[in-house]
Coordinates of C-alpha atoms in Angstrom, one line a residue:
M27 CA 33.0 8.2 -8.8
K28 CA 31.8 4.6 -9.5
M29 CA 31.3 4.0 -5.8
E30 CA 29.1 7.1 -5.6
Y31 CA 27.0 5.9 -8.5
E32 CA 26.6 2.4 -6.9
L33 CA 25.6 4.0 -3.6
R34 CA 23.1 6.2 -5.4
E35 CA 21.7 3.3 -7.3
E36 CA 21.3 1.2 -4.1
L37 CA 19.6 4.1 -2.4
R38 CA 17.2 4.4 -5.3
Q39 CA 16.4 0.7 -5.3
M40 CA 15.8 0.9 -1.5
C41 CA 13.3 3.8 -2.0
I42 CA 11.5 1.8 -4.7
L43 CA 11.3 -1.2 -2.4
S44 CA 10.1 0.9 0.5
E45 CA 7.3 2.5 -1.6
S46 CA 6.2 -1.0 -2.8
I47 CA 6.0 -2.3 0.7
E48 CA 4.0 0.8 1.8
E49 CA 1.6 0.4 -1.2
K50 CA 1.0 -3.3 -0.4
G51 CA 0.3 -2.4 3.3
L52 CA -2.2 0.2 2.3
E53 CA -3.9 -2.2 -0.1
R54 CA -4.1 -4.9 2.6
G55 CA -5.5 -2.4 5.1
I56 CA -8.2 -1.2 2.6
L57 CA -9.2 -4.8 1.8
L58 CA -9.4 -5.7 5.5
T59 CA -11.5 -2.6 6.2
Q60 CA -13.9 -3.5 3.3
K61 CA -14.2 -7.1 4.6
V62 CA -14.9 -6.0 8.2
M63 CA -17.5 -3.4 7.0
R64 CA -19.2 -6.0 4.7
L65 CA -19.4 -8.7 7.4
S66 CA -20.7 -6.2 9.9
A67 CA -23.4 -4.9 7.5
G68 CA -24.3 -8.6 7.0
G69 CA -25.1 -8.9 10.7
M70 CA -22.0 -10.8 11.9
S71 CA -20.9 -10.1 15.4
D72 CA -17.7 -8.2 16.1
E73 CA -16.3 -11.3 17.8
D74 CA -17.0 -13.5 14.8
I75 CA -15.6 -10.8 12.4
A76 CA -12.4 -10.8 14.5
K77 CA -12.1 -14.6 14.3
V78 CA -12.6 -14.9 10.5
S79 CA -10.4 -11.8 9.8
L80 CA -7.7 -13.0 12.1
I81 CA -7.6 -9.7 14.0
T82 CA -8.6 -8.6 17.5
R83 CA -12.0 -7.4 18.5
E84 CA -10.4 -4.1 19.4
M85 CA -9.2 -3.7 15.8
V86 CA -12.7 -4.5 14.6
H87 CA -14.1 -1.8 16.8
E88 CA -11.5 0.7 15.5
I89 CA -12.4 -0.1 11.9
L90 CA -16.1 0.2 12.5
E91 CA -15.8 3.5 14.5
A92 CA -13.6 5.2 11.9

């Protein structure tokens, strides 16, 4: 009985951690997208955006085309 409770509690904690990681990833993606859009609107080239954002030019293109 105690073992079941402990396993259930560990599973619950793992789910909470997983949700937290997912939320942080989404937040980082949103912030990156906003940065790329802002830099592009300011006239910066895709190559320069990639350099300052530490992502590939392909990722810049994907963000701008979305």
